[in-house]
Coordinates of C-alpha atoms and ligand atoms in Angstrom, one line a residue:
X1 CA 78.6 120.9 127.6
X2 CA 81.7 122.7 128.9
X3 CA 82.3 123.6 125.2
X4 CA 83.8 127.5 126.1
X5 CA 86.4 125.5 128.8
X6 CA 87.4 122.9 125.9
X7 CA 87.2 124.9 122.5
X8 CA 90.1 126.8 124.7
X9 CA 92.2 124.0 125.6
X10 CA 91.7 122.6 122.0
X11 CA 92.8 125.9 121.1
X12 CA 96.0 125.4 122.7
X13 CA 96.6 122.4 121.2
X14 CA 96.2 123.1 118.4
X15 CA 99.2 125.0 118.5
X16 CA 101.1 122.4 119.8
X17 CA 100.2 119.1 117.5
X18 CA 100.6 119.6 113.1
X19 CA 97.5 120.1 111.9
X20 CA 96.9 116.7 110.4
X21 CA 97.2 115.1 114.0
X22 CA 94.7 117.5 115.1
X23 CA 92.3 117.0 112.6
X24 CA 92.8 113.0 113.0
X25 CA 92.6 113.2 116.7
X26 CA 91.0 116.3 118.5
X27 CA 88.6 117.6 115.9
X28 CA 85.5 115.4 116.8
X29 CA 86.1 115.4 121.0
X30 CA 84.0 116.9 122.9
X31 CA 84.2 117.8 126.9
X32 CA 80.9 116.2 128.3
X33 CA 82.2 115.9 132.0
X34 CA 84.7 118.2 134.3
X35 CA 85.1 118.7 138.3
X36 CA 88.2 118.3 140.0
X37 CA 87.7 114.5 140.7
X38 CA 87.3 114.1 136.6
X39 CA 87.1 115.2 133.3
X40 CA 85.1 112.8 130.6
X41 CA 86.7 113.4 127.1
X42 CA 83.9 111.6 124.4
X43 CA 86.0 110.3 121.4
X44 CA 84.5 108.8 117.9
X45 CA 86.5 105.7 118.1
X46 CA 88.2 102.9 119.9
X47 CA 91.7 103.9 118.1
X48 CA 91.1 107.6 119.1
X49 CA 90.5 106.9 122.9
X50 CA 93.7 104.7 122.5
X51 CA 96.0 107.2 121.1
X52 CA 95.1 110.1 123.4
X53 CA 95.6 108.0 126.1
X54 CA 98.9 107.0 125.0
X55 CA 100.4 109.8 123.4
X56 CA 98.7 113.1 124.3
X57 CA 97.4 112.5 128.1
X58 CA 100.2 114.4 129.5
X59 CA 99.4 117.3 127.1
X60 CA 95.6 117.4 127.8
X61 CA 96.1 117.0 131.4
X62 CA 98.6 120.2 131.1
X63 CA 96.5 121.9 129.1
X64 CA 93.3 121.8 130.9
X65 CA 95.5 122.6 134.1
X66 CA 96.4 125.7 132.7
X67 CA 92.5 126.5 131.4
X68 CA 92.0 126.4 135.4
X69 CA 90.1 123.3 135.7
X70 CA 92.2 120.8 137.0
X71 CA 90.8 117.0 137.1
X72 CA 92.6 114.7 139.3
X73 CA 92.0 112.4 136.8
X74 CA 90.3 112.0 133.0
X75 CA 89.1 109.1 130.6
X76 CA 88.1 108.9 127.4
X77 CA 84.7 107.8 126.6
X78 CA 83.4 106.3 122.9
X79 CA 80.6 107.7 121.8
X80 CA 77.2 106.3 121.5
X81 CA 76.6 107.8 118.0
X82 CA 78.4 105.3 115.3
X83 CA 80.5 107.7 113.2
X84 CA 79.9 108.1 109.0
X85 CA 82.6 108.0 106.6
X86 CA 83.2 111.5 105.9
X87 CA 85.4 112.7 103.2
X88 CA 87.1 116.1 105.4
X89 CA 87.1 118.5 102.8
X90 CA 88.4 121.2 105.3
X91 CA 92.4 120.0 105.0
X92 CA 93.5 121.4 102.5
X93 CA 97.0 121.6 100.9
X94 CA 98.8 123.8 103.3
X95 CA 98.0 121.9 106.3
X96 CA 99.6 119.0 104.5
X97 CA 102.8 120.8 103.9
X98 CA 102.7 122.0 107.1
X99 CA 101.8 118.6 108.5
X100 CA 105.5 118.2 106.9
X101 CA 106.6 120.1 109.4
X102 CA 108.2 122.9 107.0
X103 CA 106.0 125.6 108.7
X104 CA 108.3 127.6 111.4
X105 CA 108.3 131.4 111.9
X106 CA 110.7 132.7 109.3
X107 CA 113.7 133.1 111.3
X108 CA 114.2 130.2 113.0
X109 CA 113.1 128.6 109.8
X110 CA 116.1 129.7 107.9
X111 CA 118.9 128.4 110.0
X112 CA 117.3 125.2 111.1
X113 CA 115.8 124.7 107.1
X114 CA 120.0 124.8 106.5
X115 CA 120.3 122.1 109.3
X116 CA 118.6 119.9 108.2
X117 CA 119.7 120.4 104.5
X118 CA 123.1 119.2 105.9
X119 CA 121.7 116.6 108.7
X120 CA 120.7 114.0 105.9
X121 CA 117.0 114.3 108.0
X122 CA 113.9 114.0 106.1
X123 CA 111.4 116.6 107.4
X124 CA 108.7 114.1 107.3
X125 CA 109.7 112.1 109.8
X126 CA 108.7 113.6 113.3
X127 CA 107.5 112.3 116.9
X128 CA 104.1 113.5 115.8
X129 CA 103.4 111.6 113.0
X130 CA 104.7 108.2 114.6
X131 CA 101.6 106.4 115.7
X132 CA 102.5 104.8 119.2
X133 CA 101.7 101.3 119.9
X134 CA 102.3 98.6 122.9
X135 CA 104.8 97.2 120.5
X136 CA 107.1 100.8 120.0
X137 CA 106.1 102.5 123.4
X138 CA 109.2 102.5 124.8
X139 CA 111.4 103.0 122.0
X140 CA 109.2 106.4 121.2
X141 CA 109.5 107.0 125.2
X142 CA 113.2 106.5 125.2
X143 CA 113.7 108.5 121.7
X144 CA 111.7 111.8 123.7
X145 CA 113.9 111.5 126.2
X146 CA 117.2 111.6 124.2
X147 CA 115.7 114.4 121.9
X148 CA 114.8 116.0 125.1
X149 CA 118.4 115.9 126.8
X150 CA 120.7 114.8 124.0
X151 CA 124.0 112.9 125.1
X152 CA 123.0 112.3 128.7
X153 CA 120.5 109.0 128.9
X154 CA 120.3 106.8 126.5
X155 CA 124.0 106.7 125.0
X156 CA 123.9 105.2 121.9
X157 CA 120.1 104.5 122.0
X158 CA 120.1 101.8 120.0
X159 CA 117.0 100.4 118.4
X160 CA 115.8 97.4 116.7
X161 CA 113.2 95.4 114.6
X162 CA 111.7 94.0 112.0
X163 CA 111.5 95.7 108.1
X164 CA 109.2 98.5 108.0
X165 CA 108.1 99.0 111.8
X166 CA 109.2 102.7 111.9
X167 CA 113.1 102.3 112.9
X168 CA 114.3 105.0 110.6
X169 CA 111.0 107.3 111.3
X170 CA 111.7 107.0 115.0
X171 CA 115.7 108.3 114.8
X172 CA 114.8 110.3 112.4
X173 CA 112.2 112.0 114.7
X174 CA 114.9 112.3 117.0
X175 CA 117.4 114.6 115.0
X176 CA 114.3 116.9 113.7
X177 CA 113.0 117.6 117.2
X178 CA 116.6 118.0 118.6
X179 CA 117.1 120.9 115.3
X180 CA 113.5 121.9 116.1
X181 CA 114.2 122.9 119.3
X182 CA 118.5 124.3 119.2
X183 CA 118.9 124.7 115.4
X184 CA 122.6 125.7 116.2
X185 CA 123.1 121.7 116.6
X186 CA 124.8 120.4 114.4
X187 CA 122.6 116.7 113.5
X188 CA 123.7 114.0 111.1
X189 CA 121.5 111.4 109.9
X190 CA 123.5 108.4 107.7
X191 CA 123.6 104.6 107.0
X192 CA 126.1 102.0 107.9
X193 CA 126.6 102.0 103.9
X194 CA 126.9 105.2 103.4
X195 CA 129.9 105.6 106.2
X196 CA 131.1 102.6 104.6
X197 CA 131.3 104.2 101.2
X198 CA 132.6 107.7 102.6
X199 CA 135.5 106.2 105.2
X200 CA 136.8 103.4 101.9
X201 CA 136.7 106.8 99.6
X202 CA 138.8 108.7 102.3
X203 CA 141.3 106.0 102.7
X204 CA 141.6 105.1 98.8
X205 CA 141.5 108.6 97.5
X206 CA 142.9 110.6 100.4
X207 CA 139.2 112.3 100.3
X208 CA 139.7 115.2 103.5
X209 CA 137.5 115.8 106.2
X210 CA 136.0 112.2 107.3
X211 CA 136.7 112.5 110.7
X212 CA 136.0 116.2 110.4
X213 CA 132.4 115.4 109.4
X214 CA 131.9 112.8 111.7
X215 CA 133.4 113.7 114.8
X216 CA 132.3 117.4 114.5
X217 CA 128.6 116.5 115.2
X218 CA 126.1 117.4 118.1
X219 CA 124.0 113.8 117.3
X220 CA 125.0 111.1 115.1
X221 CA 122.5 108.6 114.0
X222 CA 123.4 106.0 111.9
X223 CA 120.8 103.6 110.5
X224 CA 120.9 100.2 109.3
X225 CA 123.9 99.0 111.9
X226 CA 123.3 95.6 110.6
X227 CA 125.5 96.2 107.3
X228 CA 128.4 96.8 109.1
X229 CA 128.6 93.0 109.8
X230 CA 132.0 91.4 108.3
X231 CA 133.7 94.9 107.6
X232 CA 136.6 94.7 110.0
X233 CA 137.9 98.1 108.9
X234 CA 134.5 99.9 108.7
X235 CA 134.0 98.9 112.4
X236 CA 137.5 99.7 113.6
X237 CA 137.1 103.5 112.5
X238 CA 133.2 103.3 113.6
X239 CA 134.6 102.3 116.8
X240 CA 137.0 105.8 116.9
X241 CA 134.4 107.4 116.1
X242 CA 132.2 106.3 118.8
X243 CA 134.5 106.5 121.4
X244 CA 135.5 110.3 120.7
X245 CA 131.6 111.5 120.4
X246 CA 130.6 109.5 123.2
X247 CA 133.9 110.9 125.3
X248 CA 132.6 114.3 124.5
X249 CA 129.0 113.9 126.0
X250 CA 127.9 113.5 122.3
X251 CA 124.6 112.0 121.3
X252 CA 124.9 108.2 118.9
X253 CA 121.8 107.2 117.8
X254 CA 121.7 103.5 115.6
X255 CA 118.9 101.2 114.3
X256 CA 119.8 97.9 113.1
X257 CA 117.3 95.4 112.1
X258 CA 118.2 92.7 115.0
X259 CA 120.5 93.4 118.6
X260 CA 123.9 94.0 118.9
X261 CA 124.1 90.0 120.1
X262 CA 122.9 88.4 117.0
X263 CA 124.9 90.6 114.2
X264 CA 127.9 87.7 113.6
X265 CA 131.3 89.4 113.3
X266 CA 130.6 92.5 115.3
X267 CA 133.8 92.8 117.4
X268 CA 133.3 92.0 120.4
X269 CA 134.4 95.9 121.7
X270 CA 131.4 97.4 119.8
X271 CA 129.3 95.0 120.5
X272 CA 129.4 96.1 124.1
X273 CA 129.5 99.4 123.0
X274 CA 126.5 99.4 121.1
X275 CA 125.0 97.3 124.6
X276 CA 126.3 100.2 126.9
X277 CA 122.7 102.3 126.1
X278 CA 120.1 98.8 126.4
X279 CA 119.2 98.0 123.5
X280 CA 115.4 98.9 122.7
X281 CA 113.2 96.4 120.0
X282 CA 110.2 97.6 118.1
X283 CA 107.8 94.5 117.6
X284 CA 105.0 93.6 115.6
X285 CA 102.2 96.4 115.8
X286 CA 99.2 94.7 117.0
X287 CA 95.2 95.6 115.9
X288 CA 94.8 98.7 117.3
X289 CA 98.2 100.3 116.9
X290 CA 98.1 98.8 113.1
X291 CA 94.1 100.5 112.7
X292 CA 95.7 103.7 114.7
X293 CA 98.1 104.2 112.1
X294 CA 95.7 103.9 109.0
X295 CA 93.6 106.5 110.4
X296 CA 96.3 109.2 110.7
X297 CA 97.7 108.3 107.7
X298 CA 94.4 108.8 106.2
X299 CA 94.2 111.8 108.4
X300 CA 97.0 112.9 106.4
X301 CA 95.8 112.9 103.6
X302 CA 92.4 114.8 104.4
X303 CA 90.3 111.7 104.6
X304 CA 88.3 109.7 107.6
X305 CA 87.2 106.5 106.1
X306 CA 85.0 104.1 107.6
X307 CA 86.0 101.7 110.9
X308 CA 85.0 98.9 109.6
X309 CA 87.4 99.8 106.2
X310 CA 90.0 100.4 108.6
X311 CA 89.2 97.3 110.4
X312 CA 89.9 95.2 107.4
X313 CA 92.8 96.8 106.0
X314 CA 94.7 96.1 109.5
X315 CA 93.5 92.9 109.8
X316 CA 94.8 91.7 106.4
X317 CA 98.1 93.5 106.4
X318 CA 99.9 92.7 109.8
X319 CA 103.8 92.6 109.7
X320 CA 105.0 96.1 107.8
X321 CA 103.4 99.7 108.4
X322 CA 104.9 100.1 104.9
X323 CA 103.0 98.0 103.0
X324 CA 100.0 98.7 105.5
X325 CA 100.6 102.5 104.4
X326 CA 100.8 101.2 100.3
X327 CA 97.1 99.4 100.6
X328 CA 95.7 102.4 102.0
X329 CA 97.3 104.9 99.7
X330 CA 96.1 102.3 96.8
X331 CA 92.4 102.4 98.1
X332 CA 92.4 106.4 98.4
X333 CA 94.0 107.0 94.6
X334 CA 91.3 104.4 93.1
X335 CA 88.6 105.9 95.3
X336 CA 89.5 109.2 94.5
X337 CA 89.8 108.0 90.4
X338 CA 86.3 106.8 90.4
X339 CA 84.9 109.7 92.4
X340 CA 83.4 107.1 95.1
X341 CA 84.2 106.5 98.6
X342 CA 86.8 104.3 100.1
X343 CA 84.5 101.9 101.6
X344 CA 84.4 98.0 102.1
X345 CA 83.5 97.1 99.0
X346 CA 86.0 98.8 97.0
X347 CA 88.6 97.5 99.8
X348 CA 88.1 94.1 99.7
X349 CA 87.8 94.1 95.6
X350 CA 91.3 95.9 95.6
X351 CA 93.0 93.4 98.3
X352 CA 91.6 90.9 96.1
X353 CA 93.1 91.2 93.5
X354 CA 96.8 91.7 95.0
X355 CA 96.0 88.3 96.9
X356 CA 94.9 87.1 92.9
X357 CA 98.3 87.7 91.6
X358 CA 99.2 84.4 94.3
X359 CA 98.1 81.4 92.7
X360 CA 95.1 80.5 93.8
X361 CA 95.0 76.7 94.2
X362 CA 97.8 76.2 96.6
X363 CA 96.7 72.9 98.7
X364 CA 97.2 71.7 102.5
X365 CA 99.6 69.1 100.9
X366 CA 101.7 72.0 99.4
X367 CA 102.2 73.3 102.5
X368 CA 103.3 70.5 104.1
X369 CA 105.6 69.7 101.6
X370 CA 107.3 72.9 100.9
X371 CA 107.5 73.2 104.8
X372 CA 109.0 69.7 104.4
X373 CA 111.6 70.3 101.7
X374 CA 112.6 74.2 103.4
X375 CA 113.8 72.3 106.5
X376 CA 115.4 69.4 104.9
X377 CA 113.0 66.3 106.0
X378 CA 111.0 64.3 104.4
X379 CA 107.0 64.7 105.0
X380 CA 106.9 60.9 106.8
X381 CA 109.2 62.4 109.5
X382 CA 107.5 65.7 109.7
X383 CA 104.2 64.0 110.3
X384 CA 105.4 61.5 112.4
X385 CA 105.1 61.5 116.3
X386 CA 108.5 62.7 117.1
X387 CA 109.6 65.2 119.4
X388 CA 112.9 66.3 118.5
X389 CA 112.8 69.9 118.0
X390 CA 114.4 70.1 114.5
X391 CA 111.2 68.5 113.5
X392 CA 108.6 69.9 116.0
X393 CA 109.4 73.6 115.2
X394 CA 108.9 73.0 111.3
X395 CA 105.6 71.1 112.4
X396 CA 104.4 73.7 114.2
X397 CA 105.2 76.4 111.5
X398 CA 103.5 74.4 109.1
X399 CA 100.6 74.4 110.8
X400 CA 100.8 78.1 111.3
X401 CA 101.1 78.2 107.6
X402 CA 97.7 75.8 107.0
X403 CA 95.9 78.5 109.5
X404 CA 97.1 81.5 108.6
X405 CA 97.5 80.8 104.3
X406 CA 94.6 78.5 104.2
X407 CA 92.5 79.1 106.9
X408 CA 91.8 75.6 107.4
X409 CA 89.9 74.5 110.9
X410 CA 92.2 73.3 113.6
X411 CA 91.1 69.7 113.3
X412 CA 92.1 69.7 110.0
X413 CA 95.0 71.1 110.8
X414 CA 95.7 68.6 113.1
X415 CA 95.2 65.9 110.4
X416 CA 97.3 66.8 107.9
X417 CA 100.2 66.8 110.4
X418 CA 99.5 63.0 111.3
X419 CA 98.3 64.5 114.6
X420 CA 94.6 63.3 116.3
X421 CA 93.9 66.4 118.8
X422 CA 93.3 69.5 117.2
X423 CA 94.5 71.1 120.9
X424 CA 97.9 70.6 119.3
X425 CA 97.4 72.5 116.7
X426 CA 96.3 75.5 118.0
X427 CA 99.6 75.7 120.9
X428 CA 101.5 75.3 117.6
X429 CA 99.6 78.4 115.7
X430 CA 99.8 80.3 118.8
X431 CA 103.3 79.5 120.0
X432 CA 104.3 80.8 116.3
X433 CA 102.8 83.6 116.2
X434 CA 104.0 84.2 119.5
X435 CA 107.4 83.7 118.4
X436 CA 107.3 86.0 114.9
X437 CA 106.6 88.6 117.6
X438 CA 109.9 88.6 119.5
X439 CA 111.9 86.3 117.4
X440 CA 113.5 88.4 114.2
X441 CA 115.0 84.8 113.0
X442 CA 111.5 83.2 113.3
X443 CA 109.8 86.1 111.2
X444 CA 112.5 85.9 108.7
X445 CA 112.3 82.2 108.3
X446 CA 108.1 82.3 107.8
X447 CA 108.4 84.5 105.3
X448 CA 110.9 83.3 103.6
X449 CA 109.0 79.9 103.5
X450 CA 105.5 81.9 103.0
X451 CA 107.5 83.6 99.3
X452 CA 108.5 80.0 98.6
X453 CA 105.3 78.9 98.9
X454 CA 104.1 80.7 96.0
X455 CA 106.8 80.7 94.5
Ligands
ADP1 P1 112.1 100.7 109.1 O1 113.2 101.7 109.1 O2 111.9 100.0 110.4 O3 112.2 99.6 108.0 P2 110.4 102.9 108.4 O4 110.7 103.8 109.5 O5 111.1 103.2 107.1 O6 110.7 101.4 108.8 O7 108.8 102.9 108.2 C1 108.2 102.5 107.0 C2 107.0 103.4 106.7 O8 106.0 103.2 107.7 C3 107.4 104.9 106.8 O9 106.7 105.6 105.8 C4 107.0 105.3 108.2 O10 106.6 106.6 108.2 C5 105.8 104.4 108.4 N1 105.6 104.0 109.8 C6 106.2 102.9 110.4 N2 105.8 102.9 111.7 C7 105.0 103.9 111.9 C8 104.2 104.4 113.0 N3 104.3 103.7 114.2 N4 103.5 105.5 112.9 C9 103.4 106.1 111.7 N5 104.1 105.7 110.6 C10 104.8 104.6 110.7
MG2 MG1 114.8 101.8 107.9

């Protein structure tokens, strides 16, 4: 149905998305309803339907305006028929590359190809490939905005979270769309460290240009703020160098892995410099964004695997897209090595084995004595029936640690912590977990404690 009206607008998109996201997300839609009250899109999957609502609504409305049908409104329908991992043999190298994003027309390419040589940007990083979740939907909103009108909104944007959540992809994004769209602007991508290094050379050796190289830029980004911490000298010239871009309507882009507020021995005048542009966090991923991203990474790669594959991987890695990305890259090179498909089977037997190289007998009393010994008490007090909060946060994360290392039922939970209601224990697993969402210091901590525990 409708198929002429919608092999045009896919048409148009196609144009407008890298290949790989089209073939991850558009390929297998189909147009099944359309009057100017609606248009029903039909989509294979739950994270399919979730990502064109999220990230390419305004694109499909636009385009479909254009085609001359123009729904007030449109939704995206799963469909009936359950999908069968397919290995997509139609994607083949080039559209990779050009996934990239090295494929511009020849001109353009040139001068922009010697921007970004300069910029410090890798190419692979762009808006399109960044999977958009509840937990980074503002950051990607306000990082369109500044690549959209550089130096005017958000200045800095400054953006935070945990390790691996797609902080450096995001600013990254940022200076490849801005050289995308003007390649005469002049973009420079660098780390705390690496200004570090450069300003100590300039002052030791008399190195020229420093200011030159920083000061002469369009966009700065600067990623990794949290390194700064402690060098007094580092942040007096960082704070120069702010103050002149930002004085000439010049975009500063920084990621640091907690806020302004919690990196000790930030003066206090870049502190609220760095606080001038709100602060913006990237939390956790949750389900769907984490099963989003392994299917367009798989996308990537030419591959659709299974849901239920995709299910498990996101549901057994949940706090770093970059080890999420590792487990799925693992599957595809052993599936593609044994000339089989990357299904359950093979998942689960290769998950396995990485959760093998743990030791495999670690015991409820383990837990509650590491837990114990991490927080300096002894095991009587941290099963005893006080309240004081330097013991009833370290109860609570132990019995996080029982649930989510273990497994073990709430009541038993519950009774290994001295307590009698298993209600209590399931606040405390949920009041952790709530808190490794928001709470950078409260992730840290449990994972620090998690290494120790298999240590
Ligand atoms: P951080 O800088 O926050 O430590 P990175 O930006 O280096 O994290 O991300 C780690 C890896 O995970 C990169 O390969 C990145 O492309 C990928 N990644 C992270 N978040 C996303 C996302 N939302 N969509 C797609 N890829 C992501
Ligand atoms: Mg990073």
């Amino acid at each position: 149905m409708y198929k002429g009206v919608w092999q045009q607008v896919l048409g148009e998109i196609e144009l407008s998305v890298s290949h790989a996201s089209f073939s991850t997300w558009f390929k297998q839609t189909e147009l099944t309803e359309l009057d100017e009250n609606l248009a029903v899109i039909e989509v294979p999957n739950i994270f399919t339907k979730r990502q064109l609502e999220v990230k390419f609504n305004d694109l499909i409305k636009q385009t479909l305006d254009k085609s001359g049908a123009q729904p007030a409104k449109i939704t995206y329908a799963i469909k009936k028929t359950s999908s069968r991992p397919v290995i997509n043999r139609e994607v083949t190298a080039d559209d990779l590359i050009s996934a990239r994003g090295s494929s511009k027309g020849p001109e353009k390419a040139n001068v922009s190809q010697d921007n970004r040589n300069e910029s410090g940007l890798n190419p692979r990083y762009t808006f399109d490939s960044f999977i958009v979740g509840s937990n980074s939907d503002l950051a990607y909103a306000a990082s369109q905005s500044v690549a959209a009108n550089p130096g005017s909104k958000y200045n800095p944007l400054f953006i935070y979270g945990g390790v691996g959540l797609g902080k450096t992809h995001l600013i990254q994004a940022i200076g490849n769309e801005i050289i995308k769209n003007n390649p005469a602007m002049k973009v420079l991508y660098t780390t705390s460290e690496a200004f570090m290094s450069d300003f100590l050379n300039h002052i030791r050796y008399k190195t020229k240009g420093f200011a030159t190289k920083y000061r002469s830029v369009d966009v700065l980004i600067v990623d990794d703020m949290q390194f700064i911490e402690g060098k007094e000298k580092t942040q007096i010239e960082f704070f120069h160098t702010f103050n002149d871009l930002h004085q000439a309507n010049k975009q500063i882009i920084i990621s640091s892995d907690r806020p302004p507020k919690d990196i000790p021995t930030l003066t206090e005048r870049l502190r609220s410099r760095f606080e001038w542009g709100m602060p913006i966090d990237i939390q956790l991923p949750d389900f769907e964004t984490r099963s989003a991203i392994i299917q367009a990474k798989a996308g990537l790669s030419g591959v659709t695997i299974a849901d239920d594959v995709v299910a498990y991987l996101a549901e057994a890695i949940k706090t770093n897209v970059r080890e999420l990305e590792g487990a799925l890259n693992q599957l595809l090179a052993y599936a593609e090595m044994r000339g089989v498909e990357p299904d359950l089977t093979l998942a689960e037997g290769l998950l396995q084995n990485v959760r093998h190289t743990r030791p495999r007998h670690l015991t409820a009393k383990q837990v509650v004595d590491k837990t114990a010994r991490y927080f300096q008490l002894s095991v009587t007090e941290l099963c005893s029936p006080k309240r004081d909060k330097h013991i009833v946060v370290p109860r609570q994360i132990a019995m996080y640690l029982l649930r989510s290392e273990l497994h073990l039922s709430f009541p038993l939970i519950a009774g290994e912590l001295g307590r009698k209601d298993h209600t209590t224990a399931i606040h405390s697993v949920e009041k952790i977990e709530r808190s490794m969402k928001l709470d950078q210091e409260m992730r840290n901590q449990v994972s620090d404690l998690r290494e120790r525990l298999y240590g």
